[in-house]
CSV table of C-alpha atoms in Angstrom, one decimal:
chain,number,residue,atom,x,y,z
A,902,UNK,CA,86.7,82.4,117.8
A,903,UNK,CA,85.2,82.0,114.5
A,904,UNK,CA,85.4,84.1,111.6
A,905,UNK,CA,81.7,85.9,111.4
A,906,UNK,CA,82.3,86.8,115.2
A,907,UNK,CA,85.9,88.2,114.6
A,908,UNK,CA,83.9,90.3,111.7
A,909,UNK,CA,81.3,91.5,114.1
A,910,UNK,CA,84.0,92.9,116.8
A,911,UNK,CA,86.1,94.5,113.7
A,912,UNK,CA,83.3,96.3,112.3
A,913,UNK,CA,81.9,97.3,115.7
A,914,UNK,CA,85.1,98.6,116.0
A,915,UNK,CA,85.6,100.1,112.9
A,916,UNK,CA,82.1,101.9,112.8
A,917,UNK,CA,83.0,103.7,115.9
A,918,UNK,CA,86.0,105.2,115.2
A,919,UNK,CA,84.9,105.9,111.5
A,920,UNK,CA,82.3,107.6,112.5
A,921,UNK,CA,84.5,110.6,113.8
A,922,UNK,CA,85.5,111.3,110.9
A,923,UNK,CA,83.8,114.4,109.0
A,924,UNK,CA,85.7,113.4,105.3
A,925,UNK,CA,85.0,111.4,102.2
A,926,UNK,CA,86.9,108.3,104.4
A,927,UNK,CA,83.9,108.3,107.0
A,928,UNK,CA,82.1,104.8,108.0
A,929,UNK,CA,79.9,105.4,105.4
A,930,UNK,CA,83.1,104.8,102.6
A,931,UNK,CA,84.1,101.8,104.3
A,932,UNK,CA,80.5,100.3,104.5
A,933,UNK,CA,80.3,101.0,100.6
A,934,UNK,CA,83.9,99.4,99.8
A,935,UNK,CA,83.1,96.4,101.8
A,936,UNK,CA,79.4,95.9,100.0
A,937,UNK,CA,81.9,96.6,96.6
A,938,UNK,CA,84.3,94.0,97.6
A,939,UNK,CA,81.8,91.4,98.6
A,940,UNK,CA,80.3,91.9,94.9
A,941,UNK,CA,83.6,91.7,93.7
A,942,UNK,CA,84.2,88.7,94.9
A,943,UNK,CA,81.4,86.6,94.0
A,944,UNK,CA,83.3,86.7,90.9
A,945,UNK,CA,86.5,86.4,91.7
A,946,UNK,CA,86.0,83.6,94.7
A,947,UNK,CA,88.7,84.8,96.5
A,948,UNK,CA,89.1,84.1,100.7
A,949,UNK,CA,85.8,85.7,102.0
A,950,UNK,CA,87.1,86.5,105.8
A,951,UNK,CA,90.3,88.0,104.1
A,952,UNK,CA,88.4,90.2,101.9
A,953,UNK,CA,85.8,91.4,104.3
A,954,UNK,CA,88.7,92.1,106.9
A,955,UNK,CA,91.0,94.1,104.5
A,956,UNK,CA,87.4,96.3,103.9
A,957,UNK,CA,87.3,97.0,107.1
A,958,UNK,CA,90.8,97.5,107.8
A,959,UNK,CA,91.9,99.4,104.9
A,960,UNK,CA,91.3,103.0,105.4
A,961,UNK,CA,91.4,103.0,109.6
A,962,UNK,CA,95.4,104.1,109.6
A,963,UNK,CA,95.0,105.7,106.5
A,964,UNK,CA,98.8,108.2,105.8
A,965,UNK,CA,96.7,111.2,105.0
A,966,UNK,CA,95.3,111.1,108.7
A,967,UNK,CA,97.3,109.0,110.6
A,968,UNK,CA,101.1,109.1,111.2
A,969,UNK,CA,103.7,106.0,112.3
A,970,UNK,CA,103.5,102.9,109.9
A,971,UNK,CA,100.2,101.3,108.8
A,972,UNK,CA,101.4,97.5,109.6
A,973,UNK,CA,102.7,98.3,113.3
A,974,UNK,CA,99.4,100.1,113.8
A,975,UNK,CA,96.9,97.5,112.2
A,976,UNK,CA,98.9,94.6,114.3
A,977,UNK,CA,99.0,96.7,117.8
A,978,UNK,CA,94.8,96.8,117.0
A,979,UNK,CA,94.8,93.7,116.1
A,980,UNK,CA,95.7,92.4,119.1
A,981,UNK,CA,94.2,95.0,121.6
A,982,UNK,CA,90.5,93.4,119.8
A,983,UNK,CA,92.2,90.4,121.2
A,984,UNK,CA,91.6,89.0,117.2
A,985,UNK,CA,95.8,88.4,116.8
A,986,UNK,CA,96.4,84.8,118.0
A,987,UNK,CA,92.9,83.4,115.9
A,988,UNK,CA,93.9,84.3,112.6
A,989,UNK,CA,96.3,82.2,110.9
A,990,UNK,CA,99.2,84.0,110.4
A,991,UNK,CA,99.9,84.0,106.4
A,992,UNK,CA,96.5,85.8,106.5
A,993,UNK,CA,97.0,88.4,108.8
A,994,UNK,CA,100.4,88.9,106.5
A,995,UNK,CA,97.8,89.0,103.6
A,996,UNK,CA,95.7,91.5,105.8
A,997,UNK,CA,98.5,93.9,107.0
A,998,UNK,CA,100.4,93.8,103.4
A,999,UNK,CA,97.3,94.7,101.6
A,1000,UNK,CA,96.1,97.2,103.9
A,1001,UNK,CA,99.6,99.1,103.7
A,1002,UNK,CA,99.6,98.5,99.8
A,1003,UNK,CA,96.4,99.1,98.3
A,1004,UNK,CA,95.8,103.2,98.4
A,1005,UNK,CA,96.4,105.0,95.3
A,1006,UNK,CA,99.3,107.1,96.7
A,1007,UNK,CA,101.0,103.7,97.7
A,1008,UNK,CA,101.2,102.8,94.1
A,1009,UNK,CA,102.1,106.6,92.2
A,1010,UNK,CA,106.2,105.1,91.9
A,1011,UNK,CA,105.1,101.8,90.7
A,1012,UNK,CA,102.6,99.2,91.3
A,1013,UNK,CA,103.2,96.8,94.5
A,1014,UNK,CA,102.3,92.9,94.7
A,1015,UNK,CA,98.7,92.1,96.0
A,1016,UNK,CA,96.9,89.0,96.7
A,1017,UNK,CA,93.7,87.8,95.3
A,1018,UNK,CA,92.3,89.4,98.4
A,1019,UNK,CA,94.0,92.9,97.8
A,1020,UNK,CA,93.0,93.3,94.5
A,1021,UNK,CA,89.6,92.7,95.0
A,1022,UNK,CA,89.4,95.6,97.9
A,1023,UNK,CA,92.1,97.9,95.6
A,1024,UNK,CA,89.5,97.7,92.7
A,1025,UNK,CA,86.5,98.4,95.5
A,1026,UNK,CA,87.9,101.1,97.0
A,1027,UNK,CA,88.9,102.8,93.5
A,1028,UNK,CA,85.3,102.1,92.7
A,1029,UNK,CA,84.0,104.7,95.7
A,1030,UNK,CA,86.4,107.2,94.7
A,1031,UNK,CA,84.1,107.7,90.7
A,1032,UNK,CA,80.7,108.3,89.7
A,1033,UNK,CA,78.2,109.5,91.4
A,1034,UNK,CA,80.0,109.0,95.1
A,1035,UNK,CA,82.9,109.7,93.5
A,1036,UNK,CA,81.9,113.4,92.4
A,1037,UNK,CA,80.1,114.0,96.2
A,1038,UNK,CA,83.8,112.5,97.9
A,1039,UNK,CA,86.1,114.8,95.9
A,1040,UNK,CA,84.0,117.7,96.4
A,1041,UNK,CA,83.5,117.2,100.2
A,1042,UNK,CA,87.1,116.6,100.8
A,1043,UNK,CA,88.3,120.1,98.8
A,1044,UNK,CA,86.0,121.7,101.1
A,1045,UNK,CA,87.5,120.3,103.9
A,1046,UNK,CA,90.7,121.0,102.9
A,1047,UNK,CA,90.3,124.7,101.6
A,1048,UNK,CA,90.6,124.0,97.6
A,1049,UNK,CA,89.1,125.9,95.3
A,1050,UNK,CA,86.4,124.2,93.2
A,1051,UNK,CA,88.2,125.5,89.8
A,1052,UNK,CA,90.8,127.7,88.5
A,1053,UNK,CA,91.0,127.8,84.8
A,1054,UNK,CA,94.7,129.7,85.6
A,1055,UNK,CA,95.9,126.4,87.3
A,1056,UNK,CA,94.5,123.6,85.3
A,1057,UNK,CA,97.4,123.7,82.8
A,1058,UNK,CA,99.6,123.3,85.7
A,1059,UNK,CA,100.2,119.0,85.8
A,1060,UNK,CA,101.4,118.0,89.4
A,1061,UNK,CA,104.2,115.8,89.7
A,1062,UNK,CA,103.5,112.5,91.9
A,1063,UNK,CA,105.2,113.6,94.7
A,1064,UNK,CA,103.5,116.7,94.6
A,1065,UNK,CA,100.0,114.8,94.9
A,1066,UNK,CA,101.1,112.6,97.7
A,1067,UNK,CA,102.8,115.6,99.9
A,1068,UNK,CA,99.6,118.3,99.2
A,1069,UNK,CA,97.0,116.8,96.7
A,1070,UNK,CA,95.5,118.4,93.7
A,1071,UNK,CA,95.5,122.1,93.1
A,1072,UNK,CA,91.4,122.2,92.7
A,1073,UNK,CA,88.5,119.7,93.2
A,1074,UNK,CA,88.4,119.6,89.4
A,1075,UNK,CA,91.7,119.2,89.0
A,1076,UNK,CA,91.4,116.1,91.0
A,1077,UNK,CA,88.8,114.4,88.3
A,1078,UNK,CA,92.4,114.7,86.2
A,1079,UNK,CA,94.8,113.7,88.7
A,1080,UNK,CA,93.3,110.5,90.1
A,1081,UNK,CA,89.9,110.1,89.0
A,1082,UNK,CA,89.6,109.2,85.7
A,1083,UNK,CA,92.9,107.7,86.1
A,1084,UNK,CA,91.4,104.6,87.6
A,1085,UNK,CA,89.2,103.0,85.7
A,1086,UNK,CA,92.2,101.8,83.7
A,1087,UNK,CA,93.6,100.4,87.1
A,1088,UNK,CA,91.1,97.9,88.0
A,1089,UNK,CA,92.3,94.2,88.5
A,1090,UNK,CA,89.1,92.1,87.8
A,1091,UNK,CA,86.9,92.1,85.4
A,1092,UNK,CA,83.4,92.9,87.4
A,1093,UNK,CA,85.2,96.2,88.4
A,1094,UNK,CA,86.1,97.5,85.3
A,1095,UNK,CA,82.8,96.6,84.0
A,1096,UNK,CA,81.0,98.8,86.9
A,1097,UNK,CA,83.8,101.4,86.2
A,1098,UNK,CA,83.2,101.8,82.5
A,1099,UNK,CA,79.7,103.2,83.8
A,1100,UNK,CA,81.0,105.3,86.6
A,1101,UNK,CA,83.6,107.0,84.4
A,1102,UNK,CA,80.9,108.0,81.9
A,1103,UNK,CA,79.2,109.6,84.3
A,1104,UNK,CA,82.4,111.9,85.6
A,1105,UNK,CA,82.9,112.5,81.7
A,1106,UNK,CA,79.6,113.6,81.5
A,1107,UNK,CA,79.3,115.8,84.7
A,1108,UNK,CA,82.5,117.5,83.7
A,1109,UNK,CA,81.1,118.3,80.0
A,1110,UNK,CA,78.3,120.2,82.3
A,1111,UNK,CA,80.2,122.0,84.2
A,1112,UNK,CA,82.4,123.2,81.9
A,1113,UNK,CA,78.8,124.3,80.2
A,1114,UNK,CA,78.2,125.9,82.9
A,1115,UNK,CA,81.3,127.9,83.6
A,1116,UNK,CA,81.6,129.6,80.5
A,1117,UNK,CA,78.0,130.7,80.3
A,1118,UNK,CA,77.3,128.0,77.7
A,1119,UNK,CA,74.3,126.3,79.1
């Protein structure tokens, strides 16, 4: 089976299931990290198959909705697709380790190895989570989840990593300063961190506004 058709049954896939979901991780997050890594990586030059199947992958076994371990998981779907015994196996290992290592919360007690391939999705998937989409996703998901948008009383109140990882950030705003403009400095290649200078601008500036706002300033 060739590589384009191996694509086509993983994002069938993919967009399906996706779909379900009512969060900032929808299909429509994974379509925009995948068009980000493929950007990326006319750039960076790195395996094109790898990178377009660690898009796809890289959110579908996600911790925050999913339970049991993200490399079991991706290789039992793997396989059910029938996709398993086509791809060489030092990049399925590529595939599965990235996948498992890539997410923010993977890396809050230290950073862990990546390929080429990794990287490039880490930095596209940071890239969705700032800016304009970013500012939508964060939002969205508080609601989801119950937070508050802001509470001046808690802002003061820093979150320890494990904190984050077991409950998240105390408000939507409190996110911006937990995570978001946290990761422009995290970027691996050089087109990312050029797109992210921009994208972190634009939180700065949104969060100049609504502190405007808030106090009855503007």
């Amino acid at each position: 089976m060739d590589e384009c058709k191996m694509l086509d049954i993983l994002q069938l896939y993919i967009k399906e299931e996706m779909s379900k979901c009512d969060n900032g991780h929808d299909w429509w997050h994974i379509k925009r990290v995948y068009n980000n890594a493929i950007l990326i990586n006319e750039e960076e030059n790195g395996n094109q198959f790898i990178v377009k199947a660690i898009a796809l992958l890289h959110d579908i076994y996600d911790h925050k909705f999913n339970k049991g371990n993200i490399k079991s998981n991706l290789t039992n779907l793997l396989m059910k697709l029938d996709l398993y015994r086509f791809i060489k196996y030092e990049d399925i290992q590529n595939i599965l380790n990235s996948c498992q290592n890539l997410g923010f919360c993977s890396n809050l007690e230290g950073l862990k190895e990546l390929s080429k391939e990794g990287k490039i999705v880490q930095d596209a998937d940071r890239l969705d989570a700032i800016g304009a989409i970013g500012i939508a996703r964060v939002f969205t998901y508080g609601g989801k989840n119950g937070k508050q948008i802001y509470n001046p009383d808690e802002e003061t109140n820093i979150i320890t990593n494990e904190e984050y990882y077991k409950r998240g950030s105390n408000t939507s705003i409190s996110h911006f300063y937990d995570k978001l403009l946290k990761l422009k400095d995290l970027m691996n290649t050089k087109t990312a961190k050029k797109i992210a200078e921009h994208r972190q601008k634009y939180m700065e500036q949104f969060l100049e506004e609504f502190y405007e706002e808030w106090n009855g300033k503007n």
